[in-house]
Amino acid sequence: MTSTPLSSKNWFPKASAGLVLGLALALALVGIVGLLCHTNGDPRSPASQYLMWLVAPVWTAVLGGCFMFRTGWRAWGVLGAINILLWGAYMGLRSVMS
């Protein structure tokens, strides 16, 4: 197996995957945590504030990590698969907990 160095030659597909799918991933994670913590919809509650402010660091981490993929297609594929799994888990939890 040959080791090719990581490069930023196709930065636009990687960055767009991180922006679009990273936001969806962050929202899915926040939704799952909100369901597990039984957070209500009151924006003044501490739990809701925590979840609201949790989106930005998760999204930033995914956006920074998307440049570790070798190609833009792989970034879209992996982040898309993770999104499908997380949103499926969110929908399943939401149907069970309500």
Coordinates of N, CA, C and O in Angstrom, one line a residue:
M1 N 0.8 -1.2 0.0 CA 0.0 0.0 0.0 C 0.9 1.2 0.0 O 1.7 1.4 0.9
T2 N 0.7 2.1 -1.0 CA 1.5 3.3 -1.0 C 0.9 4.4 -0.2 O -0.3 4.5 -0.1
S3 N 1.7 5.2 0.4 CA 1.2 6.3 1.2 C 1.4 7.6 0.4 O 2.5 8.0 0.1
T4 N 0.2 8.2 0.1 CA 0.3 9.5 -0.6 C 0.1 10.6 0.4 O -0.8 10.4 1.3
P5 N 0.8 11.6 0.3 CA 0.7 12.7 1.3 C -0.7 13.4 1.1 O -1.2 13.5 0.1
L6 N -1.1 13.9 2.3 CA -2.4 14.7 2.2 C -2.1 16.0 1.5 O -1.1 16.7 1.8
S7 N -3.0 16.5 0.7 CA -2.8 17.8 0.1 C -4.1 18.5 0.1 O -5.2 18.0 0.3
S8 N -4.1 19.8 -0.3 CA -5.3 20.6 -0.3 C -5.6 21.0 -1.8 O -6.2 22.0 -2.1
K9 N -5.2 20.1 -2.7 CA -5.4 20.4 -4.1 C -6.9 20.5 -4.5 O -7.3 21.2 -5.3
N10 N -7.8 19.6 -3.9 CA -9.2 19.7 -4.2 C -9.9 20.2 -2.9 O -10.7 19.5 -2.3
W11 N -9.6 21.4 -2.5 CA -10.1 21.9 -1.3 C -11.6 22.3 -1.4 O -12.3 22.2 -0.4
F12 N -12.1 22.7 -2.5 CA -13.5 23.1 -2.6 C -14.5 22.0 -2.3 O -15.4 22.2 -1.6
P13 N -14.3 20.8 -2.9 CA -15.3 19.7 -2.5 C -15.2 19.3 -1.1 O -16.2 19.0 -0.4
K14 N -14.0 19.3 -0.5 CA -13.8 19.0 0.9 C -14.5 20.1 1.8 O -15.2 19.7 2.7
A15 N -14.3 21.3 1.4 CA -14.9 22.4 2.2 C -16.4 22.4 2.1 O -17.1 22.7 3.1
S16 N -16.9 22.2 0.9 CA -18.3 22.2 0.7 C -19.0 21.0 1.5 O -20.1 21.2 2.0
A17 N -18.3 19.9 1.5 CA -18.8 18.8 2.3 C -18.8 19.1 3.8 O -19.8 18.8 4.5
G18 N -17.8 19.7 4.2 CA -17.7 20.1 5.6 C -18.8 21.2 6.0 O -19.4 21.1 7.1
L19 N -19.0 22.1 5.1 CA -20.0 23.1 5.3 C -21.4 22.6 5.3 O -22.2 22.8 6.3
V20 N -21.8 21.9 4.3 CA -23.2 21.4 4.1 C -23.4 20.2 5.0 O -24.4 20.2 5.9
L21 N -22.7 19.2 4.9 CA -22.9 17.9 5.7 C -22.5 18.1 7.1 O -23.0 17.4 8.0
G22 N -21.5 19.0 7.4 CA -21.1 19.2 8.7 C -22.2 19.9 9.5 O -22.4 19.6 10.7
L23 N -22.9 20.8 8.9 CA -24.0 21.4 9.6 C -25.1 20.4 9.9 O -25.7 20.4 11.0
A24 N -25.4 19.6 8.9 CA -26.4 18.6 9.1 C -26.0 17.6 10.2 O -26.8 17.1 11.0
L25 N -24.8 17.2 10.2 CA -24.2 16.3 11.3 C -24.3 16.9 12.6 O -24.7 16.3 13.6
A26 N -24.0 18.2 12.7 CA -24.0 18.9 14.0 C -25.5 19.0 14.5 O -25.7 18.8 15.7
L27 N -26.4 19.3 13.6 CA -27.8 19.4 14.0 C -28.3 18.0 14.5 O -29.1 17.9 15.4
A28 N -27.9 17.0 13.8 CA -28.4 15.6 14.2 C -27.8 15.3 15.5 O -28.6 14.7 16.4
L29 N -26.6 15.5 15.8 CA -26.0 15.3 17.1 C -26.7 16.0 18.2 O -27.0 15.5 19.3
V30 N -27.0 17.3 18.0 CA -27.6 18.1 19.0 C -29.1 17.6 19.2 O -29.6 17.6 20.3
G31 N -29.7 17.2 18.1 CA -31.1 16.6 18.3 C -31.1 15.4 19.1 O -31.9 15.2 20.0
I32 N -30.1 14.5 18.9 CA -30.0 13.3 19.7 C -29.7 13.6 21.1 O -30.4 13.0 22.0
V33 N -28.8 14.5 21.4 CA -28.5 14.8 22.8 C -29.7 15.5 23.4 O -30.0 15.2 24.6
G34 N -30.4 16.3 22.7 CA -31.6 16.9 23.2 C -32.7 15.9 23.6 O -33.4 16.1 24.6
L35 N -32.9 14.9 22.7 CA -33.8 13.9 23.1 C -33.4 13.1 24.3 O -34.3 12.7 25.1
L36 N -32.2 12.7 24.3 CA -31.7 11.9 25.5 C -31.7 12.7 26.8 O -31.9 12.1 27.9
C37 N -31.6 14.0 26.7 CA -31.6 14.8 28.0 C -33.0 15.3 28.3 O -33.2 16.1 29.2
H38 N -34.0 15.0 27.5 CA -35.4 15.4 27.6 C -35.5 17.0 27.7 O -36.1 17.5 28.6
T39 N -34.8 17.6 26.8 CA -34.8 19.1 26.7 C -36.1 19.6 26.1 O -36.6 19.0 25.1
N40 N -36.7 20.6 26.8 CA -38.0 21.1 26.2 C -37.6 22.2 25.2 O -36.4 22.5 24.9
G41 N -38.6 22.8 24.6 CA -38.4 23.8 23.6 C -38.2 25.2 24.1 O -38.1 26.2 23.3
D42 N -38.1 25.4 25.4 CA -37.9 26.8 25.9 C -36.5 27.3 25.7 O -35.5 26.7 26.2
P43 N -36.3 28.3 24.9 CA -35.0 28.8 24.6 C -34.2 29.4 25.8 O -33.1 29.6 25.7
R44 N -35.0 29.7 26.9 CA -34.3 30.3 28.0 C -33.8 29.2 29.0 O -33.1 29.6 29.9
S45 N -34.1 28.0 28.8 CA -33.6 26.9 29.7 C -32.1 26.7 29.5 O -31.6 26.8 28.4
P46 N -31.4 26.3 30.6 CA -30.0 26.1 30.4 C -29.7 24.9 29.4 O -28.7 25.0 28.7
A47 N -30.5 23.9 29.4 CA -30.2 22.8 28.5 C -30.4 23.2 27.1 O -29.6 22.8 26.2
S48 N -31.4 24.0 26.8 CA -31.5 24.5 25.4 C -30.4 25.4 25.0 O -30.0 25.4 23.8
Q49 N -30.0 26.2 25.9 CA -28.8 27.1 25.6 C -27.6 26.3 25.3 O -26.8 26.6 24.4
Y50 N -27.3 25.3 26.1 CA -26.2 24.4 25.9 C -26.2 23.8 24.6 O -25.2 23.8 23.8
L51 N -27.4 23.3 24.2 CA -27.5 22.6 22.9 C -27.4 23.6 21.7 O -26.8 23.3 20.7
M52 N -27.9 24.8 21.9 CA -27.8 25.8 20.9 C -26.3 26.2 20.6 O -25.9 26.3 19.5
W53 N -25.6 26.3 21.7 CA -24.2 26.7 21.6 C -23.3 25.5 21.2 O -22.1 25.7 20.9
L54 N -23.8 24.3 21.3 CA -23.0 23.1 21.0 C -22.8 23.0 19.5 O -21.9 22.3 19.0
V55 N -23.7 23.5 18.7 CA -23.7 23.4 17.2 C -22.4 23.9 16.6 O -21.8 23.3 15.8
A56 N -22.0 25.1 17.0 CA -20.9 25.8 16.4 C -19.6 25.0 16.6 O -18.8 24.8 15.7
P57 N -19.2 24.5 17.8 CA -18.0 23.7 18.0 C -18.0 22.4 17.2 O -17.0 22.0 16.6
V58 N -19.1 21.7 17.2 CA -19.2 20.5 16.4 C -19.0 20.7 14.9 O -18.3 20.0 14.3
W59 N -19.7 21.8 14.4 CA -19.6 22.1 13.0 C -18.2 22.5 12.7 O -17.7 22.1 11.6
T60 N -17.6 23.3 13.5 CA -16.2 23.7 13.3 C -15.2 22.5 13.3 O -14.3 22.4 12.4
A61 N -15.5 21.6 14.2 CA -14.6 20.4 14.2 C -14.8 19.5 13.0 O -13.8 19.0 12.4
V62 N -16.0 19.4 12.5 CA -16.2 18.6 11.3 C -15.6 19.3 10.1 O -15.0 18.7 9.2
L63 N -15.8 20.6 10.0 CA -15.2 21.4 8.9 C -13.7 21.3 8.9 O -13.1 21.2 7.8
G64 N -13.1 21.4 10.0 CA -11.6 21.2 10.1 C -11.2 19.8 9.8 O -10.1 19.6 9.2
G65 N -11.9 18.8 10.2 CA -11.6 17.4 10.0 C -11.8 17.0 8.5 O -11.3 16.0 8.1
C66 N -12.6 17.7 7.8 CA -13.0 17.2 6.4 C -11.7 17.3 5.5 O -11.7 16.6 4.5
F67 N -10.7 18.1 5.9 CA -9.5 18.2 5.0 C -8.6 17.0 5.2 O -7.6 16.9 4.6
M68 N -8.9 16.1 6.2 CA -8.1 14.9 6.4 C -8.5 13.8 5.4 O -7.8 12.8 5.3
F69 N -9.6 14.0 4.7 CA -9.9 13.0 3.6 C -9.0 13.2 2.4 O -8.6 14.3 2.1
R70 N -8.8 12.1 1.7 CA -7.9 12.1 0.6 C -8.5 12.8 -0.6 O -7.8 13.5 -1.3
T71 N -9.8 12.6 -0.8 CA -10.5 13.3 -2.0 C -11.8 13.9 -1.5 O -12.3 13.6 -0.4
G72 N -12.3 14.8 -2.3 CA -13.6 15.4 -2.0 C -14.8 14.4 -2.0 O -15.7 14.5 -1.3
W73 N -14.7 13.4 -3.0 CA -15.7 12.4 -3.1 C -15.8 11.6 -1.8 O -16.8 11.2 -1.3
R74 N -14.6 11.3 -1.3 CA -14.6 10.5 0.0 C -15.2 11.3 1.1 O -15.9 10.7 2.0
A75 N -14.9 12.6 1.2 CA -15.4 13.4 2.2 C -17.0 13.4 2.1 O -17.7 13.3 3.1
W76 N -17.5 13.6 0.9 CA -18.9 13.6 0.7 C -19.5 12.3 1.1 O -20.6 12.2 1.7
G77 N -18.9 11.2 0.7 CA -19.4 9.9 1.0 C -19.4 9.5 2.4 O -20.4 9.0 3.0
V78 N -18.3 9.8 3.1 CA -18.2 9.4 4.5 C -19.1 10.3 5.4 O -19.9 9.8 6.2
L79 N -19.1 11.6 5.1 CA -20.0 12.5 5.9 C -21.4 12.2 5.6 O -22.3 12.3 6.5
G80 N -21.7 11.9 4.3 CA -23.1 11.6 4.0 C -23.6 10.3 4.7 O -24.7 10.2 5.2
A81 N -22.7 9.3 4.7 CA -23.1 8.0 5.4 C -23.3 8.3 6.9 O -24.2 7.7 7.5
I82 N -22.4 9.1 7.5 CA -22.6 9.4 8.9 C -23.9 10.2 9.2 O -24.6 9.9 10.2
N83 N -24.2 11.1 8.3 CA -25.5 11.8 8.4 C -26.7 10.9 8.3 O -27.6 11.0 9.1
I84 N -26.6 10.0 7.4 CA -27.8 9.0 7.3 C -27.9 8.2 8.5 O -29.1 8.1 9.0
L85 N -26.8 7.8 9.1 CA -26.9 7.0 10.4 C -27.4 7.8 11.5 O -28.3 7.4 12.3
L86 N -26.9 9.1 11.6 CA -27.3 9.9 12.8 C -28.7 10.4 12.6 O -29.5 10.4 13.6
W87 N -29.2 10.7 11.4 CA -30.5 11.2 11.3 C -31.5 10.0 11.4 O -32.6 10.2 11.9
G88 N -31.1 8.8 11.0 CA -31.9 7.6 11.3 C -32.0 7.3 12.8 O -33.1 7.0 13.3
A89 N -30.9 7.5 13.5 CA -31.0 7.3 15.0 C -31.8 8.4 15.6 O -32.6 8.1 16.5
Y90 N -31.8 9.6 15.1 CA -32.6 10.7 15.6 C -34.1 10.4 15.4 O -34.9 10.5 16.3
M91 N -34.4 10.0 14.2 CA -35.8 9.7 13.9 C -36.3 8.5 14.7 O -37.5 8.5 15.2
G92 N -35.5 7.5 14.9 CA -35.8 6.3 15.7 C -36.0 6.7 17.2 O -37.0 6.3 17.8
L93 N -35.1 7.5 17.7 CA -35.3 7.9 19.1 C -36.5 8.8 19.3 O -37.2 8.7 20.3
R94 N -36.7 9.7 18.3 CA -37.9 10.6 18.4 C -39.2 9.8 18.4 O -40.1 10.1 19.2
S95 N -39.3 8.7 17.6 CA -40.5 7.9 17.6 C -40.7 7.1 18.8 O -41.8 6.9 19.2
V96 N -39.6 6.7 19.4 CA -39.7 5.8 20.6 C -40.0 6.7 21.8 O -40.7 6.3 22.7
M97 N -39.4 7.9 21.9 CA -39.5 8.7 23.1 C -40.8 9.6 23.1 O -41.1 10.1 24.2
S98 N -41.5 9.7 22.0 CA -42.7 10.5 22.1 C -43.9 9.7 22.2 O -44.0 8.6 22.4

